[in-house]
Amino acid sequence: MSTTTSGQPAPEKDSPTSAVSGAEIVFDNVVKTYPGQSTPAVDNLSLTVPAGKIVMFIGPSGCGKTTTLKMINRLHEPTSGTITIDGEDIRSKNATELRRTIGYVIQGGSLFPHMTVEENIALVPGLLKWDKKDIAARVEDLLELVGLDPSRYRNRYPKELSGGQQQRVGVARGLAADPPVLLMDEPFGAVDPITRQRLQDELMSIQEELQKTIVCVTHDIDEAIKLGDRILLLSEGAHVAQYDTPQEILSNPADEFVEDFVGSGSSLKQLSLSRVDELELQQPVIASVGDEGSAAAAAARAAGQKDVIVLDARRRPVGWYSLGEATRMSRLPQESHEDISVVDRRATINDALDSMLASSHGGVLVTGRRDEFLGVVTFTAVTEHIRSTSESSPS
Amino acid sequence: MVDFIADKWQDILFRSYQHVSLVVQSVLLATIIAIALAVLVTQIPRLRSAANMISAIGLTIPSLALLGLLVPLVGIGTLPPVIAVTFYATLPILRNAVVGLSGVSPTLLESAKGMGMGSLTRFRRVQLPMAWPVIMAGLRVSTQMSMGVAAIAAYVLGPGLGTYIFTGLAQIGGANALNYALVGTFGVVILALLLDAVLLLVSRLTTSKGIRV
Ligand SMILES: Nc1ncnc2c1ncn2[C@@H]1O[C@H](COP(=O)(O)OP(=O)(O)OP(=O)(O)O)[C@@H](O)[C@H]1O
Ligand SMILES: [Mg+2]
């Protein structure tokens, strides 16, 4: 079904056409005092989270991030003050119904171990009494969206998934009923740094497609800088220390507290502000799964390359071999035995550098939407970029 | 012995059926009572130690004594055995159900709540299925025990194979005394093993593959 009745061209992969589907969240003088405590955990917080943006909550442990987050889906009720979503007081609705319209993702994914991946994702649509067929189709879409092959993973149980995969399913589950608001509490805290970086990249490309309002709690300032359209830096009692764009927080910290929190080496952190897609990508000759190895190697050699990049039918990179390795293969296989270094085009230059150091090819592959291959970033391109930015902004 | 069985097999089968039927019905009733009590106990933490104490003390009451207490209250016949078997059967299930239900991680339950499950849905779709293997283990213990209790319950003219055992004991030295006692005893043991095999199967079929050990 590729024909459309409207005369519009198919959306191009680099220009998201979807409208903002998120809703604005407003805190108005919100106070939360837990029973039996003298000082409030959240002390008079007023805040606007713009529709369709990612706001990262960060601050020292116990400053009230989780409490603030949980007041949005009424897992905690404010002692005083109001919270509105899309202009509507959240208390005007039944709490259970409200929660079905707000995605909730916590550390580790917190999947139900007795349900399959499909059953986990289908939960909220099921609660909302969606049609069975629609739910099945939705599960399939979401698994694709978070980069898991539906036919392979749909019927698995959580214990049969890696930590990163569980977390992906957790994100898919949070998005299942297409909620305008997504709440995440340290979603990527429990996975290793490389997986975390991939999950972050995926979240960014998902967000580009869906434009939800995302409130995400984190402990990691680099994660906040990378993911946040805005960062909310909180101190004890959920007092707002600074609420600003990552650029502003890095270059104009409001006070010493912010400065300390952001930490030194903030010029290095500027690397977290630049994205891979600002770099020049190389466009090598590529091969497809099933091609003859020696032919692919010959084509790559003719183009002056030292390696062969293999894409699958949907243009996702699945192998990266040296010329010698490729020549020894009769057919280029669907799966590579070693990890290939891939970053999303929204990854920071910092991430790309990290991945490069782990790669044997002196570069990383860059992918776009749904893991489609876009090109290669080389070490030279990165150093070139660093040189040009440090020349243009002497600090 | 062979003659005895050949002669009485219809009666033996009928009594076996009665015995199993008494146990199955009482255990089912006990399961419902135990789970309901366990829900109450997990909601109100203060009840927990009380529940543990009751299930520990309850099991030390001799079943004959309990039957003796029941007869003046409800007379003889089927009712005292049902009450007695249900009473004992409830205790192991209750203990396991409390352990199972309170073992479900609070984080998982909160996440279920955060996704928009009401408390009943949370119980039915998260807490109960996750506690199920533990509850089933309690149910199996309980069933084994109930086979024995049901035999003793025949003392108050209840149904089942227990009657054979008591007939045998009453006629000690008599012609068929040993046959009665042996058929009664082995019958109970064999039925208990069969029932346990069935329960093991049921337990496997009703436990999600995701939490099977
Ligand atoms: N359910 C609760 N009952 C009582 N006090 C609580 C409860 N939850 C949190 N608190 C208190 O409220 C304050 C804020 O806690 P909160 O969980 O919001 O912090 P946080 O910023 O998320 O911390 P962390 O980064 O460690 O997750 C803390 O002092 C904590 O002890
Ligand atoms: Mg927290």
CSV table of C-alpha atoms in Angstrom, one decimal, chain A residues 30-386:
chain,number,residue,atom,x,y,z
A,30,VAL,CA,2.8,22.4,44.4
A,31,VAL,CA,3.7,21.3,47.9
A,32,LYS,CA,4.1,17.7,49.0
A,33,THR,CA,4.7,16.9,52.6
A,34,TYR,CA,4.8,13.2,53.4
A,35,PRO,CA,2.8,12.2,56.5
A,36,GLY,CA,4.9,12.4,59.6
A,37,GLN,CA,7.6,14.6,58.1
A,38,SER,CA,8.1,18.2,59.1
A,39,THR,CA,9.8,19.5,56.0
A,40,PRO,CA,8.1,19.1,52.6
A,41,ALA,CA,9.7,16.9,50.0
A,42,VAL,CA,8.5,19.2,47.3
A,43,ASP,CA,8.3,22.8,48.5
A,44,ASN,CA,6.2,25.1,46.4
A,45,LEU,CA,7.1,24.1,42.9
A,46,SER,CA,5.8,26.0,40.0
A,47,LEU,CA,6.8,24.8,36.6
A,48,THR,CA,5.7,24.5,33.0
A,49,VAL,CA,6.7,21.6,30.9
A,50,PRO,CA,6.1,22.6,27.3
A,51,ALA,CA,4.1,20.3,25.0
A,52,GLY,CA,6.2,18.0,22.8
A,53,LYS,CA,9.5,18.5,24.6
A,54,ILE,CA,11.8,16.4,26.8
A,55,VAL,CA,12.4,17.9,30.2
A,56,MET,CA,15.1,16.2,32.3
A,57,PHE,CA,14.9,16.3,36.1
A,58,ILE,CA,18.2,16.2,37.8
A,59,GLY,CA,19.5,17.0,41.2
A,60,PRO,CA,21.1,15.4,44.3
A,61,SER,CA,19.6,12.2,45.8
A,62,GLY,CA,16.5,12.8,47.8
A,63,CYS,CA,15.8,16.3,46.4
A,64,GLY,CA,12.3,15.2,45.3
A,65,LYS,CA,12.6,14.3,41.6
A,66,THR,CA,10.6,11.0,41.9
A,67,THR,CA,8.1,12.6,44.2
A,68,THR,CA,7.5,15.4,41.6
A,69,LEU,CA,7.2,12.8,38.8
A,70,LYS,CA,4.8,10.6,40.7
A,71,MET,CA,2.5,13.5,41.4
A,72,ILE,CA,1.9,13.8,37.7
A,73,ASN,CA,0.2,10.4,37.5
A,74,ARG,CA,-1.2,10.7,41.0
A,75,LEU,CA,0.8,7.9,42.5
A,76,HIS,CA,1.4,10.7,45.1
A,77,GLU,CA,-1.2,13.4,45.7
A,78,PRO,CA,0.1,17.0,46.3
A,79,THR,CA,-0.5,18.4,49.8
A,80,SER,CA,-1.5,21.6,48.1
A,81,GLY,CA,-1.3,23.3,44.8
A,82,THR,CA,-2.5,22.1,41.4
A,83,ILE,CA,-1.1,20.2,38.4
A,84,THR,CA,-2.7,20.5,35.0
A,85,ILE,CA,-2.2,18.5,31.8
A,86,ASP,CA,-3.3,20.3,28.7
A,87,GLY,CA,-5.1,22.8,30.9
A,88,GLU,CA,-7.1,20.3,32.8
A,89,ASP,CA,-6.7,19.7,36.5
A,90,ILE,CA,-5.5,16.1,36.9
A,91,ARG,CA,-7.8,15.7,39.9
A,92,SER,CA,-10.8,16.2,37.6
A,93,LYS,CA,-10.5,12.7,36.3
A,94,ASN,CA,-10.5,9.3,38.0
A,95,ALA,CA,-6.9,8.5,38.9
A,96,THR,CA,-6.9,5.1,37.3
A,97,GLU,CA,-8.3,6.5,34.0
A,98,LEU,CA,-5.8,9.4,34.1
A,99,ARG,CA,-2.9,6.9,34.5
A,100,ARG,CA,-4.0,5.1,31.3
A,101,THR,CA,-3.3,8.3,29.4
A,102,ILE,CA,0.2,8.8,30.8
A,103,GLY,CA,3.0,6.5,29.9
A,104,TYR,CA,5.1,5.3,32.9
A,105,VAL,CA,8.5,3.8,32.5
A,106,ILE,CA,10.8,3.0,35.4
A,107,GLN,CA,14.3,1.7,35.9
A,108,GLY,CA,14.9,-1.8,34.5
A,109,GLY,CA,11.6,-1.7,32.6
A,110,SER,CA,9.8,-3.4,35.4
A,111,LEU,CA,8.1,-5.8,33.1
A,112,PHE,CA,5.7,-8.4,34.5
A,113,PRO,CA,7.7,-11.6,34.5
A,114,HIS,CA,4.7,-13.9,34.0
A,115,MET,CA,3.6,-12.1,30.8
A,116,THR,CA,5.2,-12.3,27.4
A,117,VAL,CA,6.6,-9.2,25.7
A,118,GLU,CA,3.4,-8.9,23.7
A,119,GLU,CA,1.2,-9.2,26.8
A,120,ASN,CA,3.3,-6.6,28.6
A,121,ILE,CA,3.0,-4.1,25.8
A,122,ALA,CA,-0.7,-4.9,25.2
A,123,LEU,CA,-1.6,-4.2,28.8
A,124,VAL,CA,-2.8,-0.6,28.7
A,125,PRO,CA,-4.5,-0.9,25.3
A,126,GLY,CA,-6.2,-3.9,26.8
A,127,LEU,CA,-7.3,-1.9,29.8
A,128,LEU,CA,-8.6,0.8,27.4
A,129,LYS,CA,-10.6,-2.0,25.6
A,130,TRP,CA,-9.0,-1.6,22.2
A,131,ASP,CA,-9.9,-4.0,19.5
A,132,LYS,CA,-7.8,-7.2,19.6
A,133,LYS,CA,-6.6,-6.7,16.0
A,134,ASP,CA,-5.6,-3.1,16.7
A,135,ILE,CA,-3.6,-4.2,19.8
A,136,ALA,CA,-1.7,-6.9,17.9
A,137,ALA,CA,-0.8,-4.4,15.1
A,138,ARG,CA,0.2,-1.8,17.7
A,139,VAL,CA,2.5,-4.3,19.5
A,140,GLU,CA,4.1,-5.1,16.2
A,141,ASP,CA,4.7,-1.4,15.4
A,142,LEU,CA,6.1,-0.6,18.8
A,143,LEU,CA,8.5,-3.5,18.7
A,144,GLU,CA,9.8,-2.3,15.4
A,145,LEU,CA,10.0,1.2,16.8
A,146,VAL,CA,12.2,0.1,19.7
A,147,GLY,CA,14.3,-2.0,17.4
A,148,LEU,CA,13.2,-5.5,18.3
A,149,ASP,CA,12.2,-7.9,15.7
A,150,PRO,CA,8.5,-8.7,16.5
A,151,SER,CA,8.5,-12.3,15.2
A,152,ARG,CA,11.5,-13.1,17.3
A,153,TYR,CA,10.6,-11.3,20.6
A,154,ARG,CA,6.9,-11.1,20.8
A,155,ASN,CA,6.4,-14.4,22.6
A,156,ARG,CA,9.4,-14.2,24.8
A,157,TYR,CA,9.2,-13.8,28.6
A,158,PRO,CA,11.2,-11.0,30.3
A,159,LYS,CA,13.7,-13.4,31.7
A,160,GLU,CA,14.6,-14.4,28.2
A,161,LEU,CA,15.7,-10.8,27.4
A,162,SER,CA,18.9,-8.9,28.1
A,163,GLY,CA,18.7,-5.8,30.4
A,164,GLY,CA,18.7,-3.5,27.4
A,165,GLN,CA,16.0,-5.4,25.6
A,166,GLN,CA,13.8,-5.4,28.7
A,167,GLN,CA,14.3,-1.7,28.9
A,168,ARG,CA,13.3,-1.3,25.3
A,169,VAL,CA,10.1,-3.3,25.9
A,170,GLY,CA,9.5,-1.1,29.0
A,171,VAL,CA,9.6,2.0,26.7
A,172,ALA,CA,7.4,0.3,24.2
A,173,ARG,CA,4.9,-0.5,26.9
A,174,GLY,CA,4.9,3.1,28.1
A,175,LEU,CA,4.1,4.3,24.6
A,176,ALA,CA,1.6,1.5,23.9
A,177,ALA,CA,-1.7,3.5,24.2
A,178,ASP,CA,-0.1,6.5,22.5
A,179,PRO,CA,-0.2,8.7,25.6
A,180,PRO,CA,0.5,12.4,25.2
A,181,VAL,CA,2.7,12.4,28.2
A,182,LEU,CA,5.5,9.9,29.1
A,183,LEU,CA,7.0,9.8,32.5
A,184,MET,CA,10.4,8.1,33.0
A,185,ASP,CA,12.2,7.6,36.3
A,186,GLU,CA,15.9,6.8,35.7
A,187,PRO,CA,14.9,4.6,32.7
A,188,PHE,CA,18.4,3.8,31.6
A,189,GLY,CA,20.0,3.6,35.0
A,190,ALA,CA,20.4,-0.1,35.1
A,191,VAL,CA,22.2,-0.9,31.8
A,192,ASP,CA,25.8,-0.7,30.8
A,193,PRO,CA,27.1,2.6,29.2
A,194,ILE,CA,27.1,1.4,25.6
A,195,THR,CA,23.6,0.0,25.8
A,196,ARG,CA,22.5,3.1,27.6
A,197,GLN,CA,23.8,5.3,24.8
A,198,ARG,CA,21.9,3.2,22.2
A,199,LEU,CA,18.7,3.4,24.3
A,200,GLN,CA,19.1,7.2,24.5
A,201,ASP,CA,19.7,7.5,20.8
A,202,GLU,CA,16.6,5.4,20.2
A,203,LEU,CA,14.5,7.5,22.6
A,204,MET,CA,15.6,10.6,20.6
A,205,SER,CA,14.6,9.2,17.3
A,206,ILE,CA,11.3,7.9,18.7
A,207,GLN,CA,10.7,11.4,20.1
A,208,GLU,CA,11.5,13.0,16.8
A,209,GLU,CA,8.8,10.8,15.3
A,210,LEU,CA,6.2,11.1,18.1
A,211,GLN,CA,6.8,14.4,19.8
A,212,LYS,CA,5.4,13.4,23.2
A,213,THR,CA,5.8,15.5,26.3
A,214,ILE,CA,8.5,13.5,28.2
A,215,VAL,CA,9.5,14.1,31.8
A,216,CYS,CA,12.6,12.1,32.6
A,217,VAL,CA,14.4,11.8,35.9
A,218,THR,CA,18.1,11.1,35.6
A,219,HIS,CA,21.3,11.0,37.7
A,220,ASP,CA,23.5,11.5,34.8
A,221,ILE,CA,24.3,15.1,33.7
A,222,ASP,CA,25.5,13.9,30.4
A,223,GLU,CA,22.3,12.1,29.8
A,224,ALA,CA,20.4,15.3,30.8
A,225,ILE,CA,22.4,17.4,28.4
A,226,LYS,CA,22.0,14.9,25.6
A,227,LEU,CA,18.3,14.1,25.8
A,228,GLY,CA,16.9,17.3,27.3
A,229,ASP,CA,15.2,20.1,25.4
A,230,ARG,CA,15.3,21.6,28.8
A,231,ILE,CA,17.0,20.6,32.1
A,232,LEU,CA,15.3,21.2,35.5
A,233,LEU,CA,18.0,21.3,38.1
A,234,LEU,CA,16.6,20.8,41.5
A,235,SER,CA,18.0,21.2,45.0
A,236,GLU,CA,16.7,19.9,48.3
A,237,GLY,CA,12.9,20.3,48.6
A,238,ALA,CA,12.6,20.4,44.9
A,239,HIS,CA,13.6,24.0,44.8
A,240,VAL,CA,14.4,25.0,41.2
A,241,ALA,CA,18.1,25.8,41.0
A,242,GLN,CA,17.9,26.4,37.2
A,243,TYR,CA,15.4,25.5,34.5
A,244,ASP,CA,16.9,26.1,31.1
A,245,THR,CA,18.2,24.6,27.9
A,246,PRO,CA,21.4,22.5,28.1
A,247,GLN,CA,23.4,25.2,26.3
A,248,GLU,CA,22.4,27.8,28.8
A,249,ILE,CA,23.0,25.6,31.8
A,250,LEU,CA,26.5,24.8,30.5
A,251,SER,CA,27.5,28.3,29.5
A,252,ASN,CA,25.5,30.3,32.1
A,253,PRO,CA,25.1,28.3,35.3
A,254,ALA,CA,22.8,30.3,37.6
A,255,ASP,CA,24.8,29.8,40.7
A,256,GLU,CA,27.5,27.8,42.4
A,257,PHE,CA,25.2,24.9,43.1
A,258,VAL,CA,24.5,24.5,39.4
A,259,GLU,CA,28.2,25.0,38.6
A,260,ASP,CA,29.2,22.3,41.0
A,261,PHE,CA,26.5,20.0,39.7
A,262,VAL,CA,27.3,20.4,36.1
A,263,GLY,CA,30.9,19.9,37.1
A,264,SER,CA,34.2,20.9,35.6
A,265,GLY,CA,35.3,20.0,32.1
A,266,SER,CA,32.2,21.6,30.8
A,267,SER,CA,34.1,22.5,27.6
A,268,LEU,CA,34.4,18.8,27.1
A,269,LYS,CA,30.7,18.5,27.9
A,270,GLN,CA,30.1,20.9,25.0
A,271,LEU,CA,30.9,17.8,22.9
A,272,SER,CA,27.6,16.5,24.3
A,273,LEU,CA,25.8,19.4,22.7
A,274,SER,CA,27.0,18.6,19.2
A,275,ARG,CA,25.3,15.8,17.4
A,276,VAL,CA,26.8,13.3,14.9
A,277,ASP,CA,24.6,14.7,12.2
A,278,GLU,CA,26.5,17.9,12.3
A,279,LEU,CA,29.5,16.1,11.0
A,280,GLU,CA,30.3,15.2,7.5
A,281,LEU,CA,29.4,11.6,6.8
A,282,GLN,CA,31.3,9.4,4.4
A,283,GLN,CA,29.3,7.5,1.9
A,284,PRO,CA,31.2,4.3,1.3
A,285,VAL,CA,30.2,1.6,-1.2
A,286,ILE,CA,28.0,-0.9,0.6
A,287,ALA,CA,27.1,-4.5,0.2
A,288,SER,CA,23.9,-6.4,0.9
A,289,VAL,CA,23.2,-9.6,2.9
A,290,GLY,CA,23.6,-12.6,0.6
A,291,ASP,CA,26.1,-10.9,-1.7
A,292,GLU,CA,29.2,-12.9,-2.6
A,293,GLY,CA,31.9,-12.0,-0.2
A,294,SER,CA,34.8,-11.7,-2.7
A,295,ALA,CA,32.8,-9.6,-5.1
A,296,ALA,CA,31.8,-7.2,-2.3
A,297,ALA,CA,35.4,-7.0,-1.2
A,298,ALA,CA,36.5,-6.3,-4.8
A,299,ALA,CA,34.0,-3.5,-5.1
A,300,ALA,CA,35.0,-1.9,-1.9
A,301,ARG,CA,38.7,-2.2,-2.8
A,302,ALA,CA,38.0,-0.5,-6.1
A,303,ALA,CA,36.4,2.4,-4.2
A,304,GLY,CA,39.5,2.7,-2.1
A,305,GLN,CA,38.0,1.3,1.1
A,306,LYS,CA,39.6,-0.9,3.7
A,307,ASP,CA,36.4,-2.6,4.7
A,308,VAL,CA,33.0,-3.9,3.7
A,309,ILE,CA,29.8,-2.7,5.2
A,310,VAL,CA,26.8,-5.0,4.9
A,311,LEU,CA,23.2,-3.9,5.1
A,312,ASP,CA,20.1,-6.0,5.4
A,313,ALA,CA,16.9,-5.7,3.3
A,314,ARG,CA,15.8,-2.7,5.3
A,315,ARG,CA,19.1,-1.0,5.0
A,316,ARG,CA,20.1,-1.7,8.6
A,317,PRO,CA,23.8,-2.4,9.1
A,318,VAL,CA,24.4,-6.0,10.1
A,319,GLY,CA,28.1,-6.5,9.4
A,320,TRP,CA,31.3,-4.7,9.1
A,321,TYR,CA,34.3,-6.7,7.8
A,322,SER,CA,37.8,-6.1,6.7
A,323,LEU,CA,38.5,-6.9,3.0
A,324,GLY,CA,40.3,-10.1,4.0
A,325,GLU,CA,37.4,-11.3,6.2
A,326,ALA,CA,34.8,-10.5,3.5
A,327,THR,CA,36.8,-12.3,0.8
A,328,ARG,CA,36.8,-15.5,2.9
A,329,MET,CA,33.0,-15.4,3.1
A,330,SER,CA,31.0,-17.1,0.3
A,331,ARG,CA,27.9,-15.2,1.2
A,332,LEU,CA,27.6,-12.2,3.5
A,333,PRO,CA,25.6,-13.4,6.4
A,334,GLN,CA,22.5,-11.9,8.0
A,335,GLU,CA,24.1,-11.7,11.4
A,336,SER,CA,27.6,-10.7,12.5
A,337,HIS,CA,29.4,-12.6,15.3
A,338,GLU,CA,30.9,-9.4,16.6
A,339,ASP,CA,29.4,-6.2,17.7
A,340,ILE,CA,29.5,-3.5,15.1
A,341,SER,CA,29.9,0.1,16.3
A,342,VAL,CA,26.8,2.0,15.4
A,343,VAL,CA,25.5,5.3,16.7
A,344,ASP,CA,22.3,7.1,15.9
A,345,ARG,CA,22.6,10.4,14.0
A,346,ARG,CA,21.3,12.1,17.1
A,347,ALA,CA,24.0,10.7,19.3
A,348,THR,CA,26.4,13.2,20.7
A,349,ILE,CA,30.0,13.5,19.4
A,350,ASN,CA,31.0,12.3,22.8
A,351,ASP,CA,29.1,9.0,22.3
A,352,ALA,CA,30.6,8.7,18.8
A,353,LEU,CA,34.1,9.0,20.3
A,354,ASP,CA,33.3,6.4,22.9
A,355,SER,CA,32.1,4.0,20.3
A,356,MET,CA,35.1,4.7,18.1
A,357,LEU,CA,37.5,3.8,20.8
A,358,ALA,CA,35.8,0.4,21.0
A,359,SER,CA,35.7,-0.1,17.3
A,360,SER,CA,38.4,-1.8,15.2
A,361,HIS,CA,37.6,0.2,12.2
A,362,GLY,CA,38.7,3.7,13.3
A,363,GLY,CA,35.1,5.0,12.8
A,364,VAL,CA,31.5,4.3,13.5
A,365,LEU,CA,28.4,3.7,11.4
A,366,VAL,CA,25.7,6.2,11.7
A,367,THR,CA,22.0,5.3,11.4
A,368,GLY,CA,18.9,7.3,11.2
A,369,ARG,CA,15.2,6.4,11.6
A,370,ARG,CA,14.5,2.8,12.4
A,371,ASP,CA,18.2,2.0,12.2
A,372,GLU,CA,18.6,2.8,8.6
A,373,PHE,CA,22.2,3.3,7.5
A,374,LEU,CA,23.3,6.9,6.8
A,375,GLY,CA,27.0,6.9,6.5
A,376,VAL,CA,30.3,6.6,8.4
A,377,VAL,CA,31.9,9.0,10.8
A,378,THR,CA,35.6,8.8,11.0
A,379,PHE,CA,38.0,9.8,13.7
A,380,THR,CA,39.4,12.5,11.4
A,381,ALA,CA,35.9,14.0,11.0
A,382,VAL,CA,35.5,14.3,14.8
A,383,THR,CA,38.9,15.9,15.4
A,384,GLU,CA,38.2,18.3,12.5
A,385,HIS,CA,34.9,19.3,14.2
A,386,ILE,CA,36.5,19.8,17.6
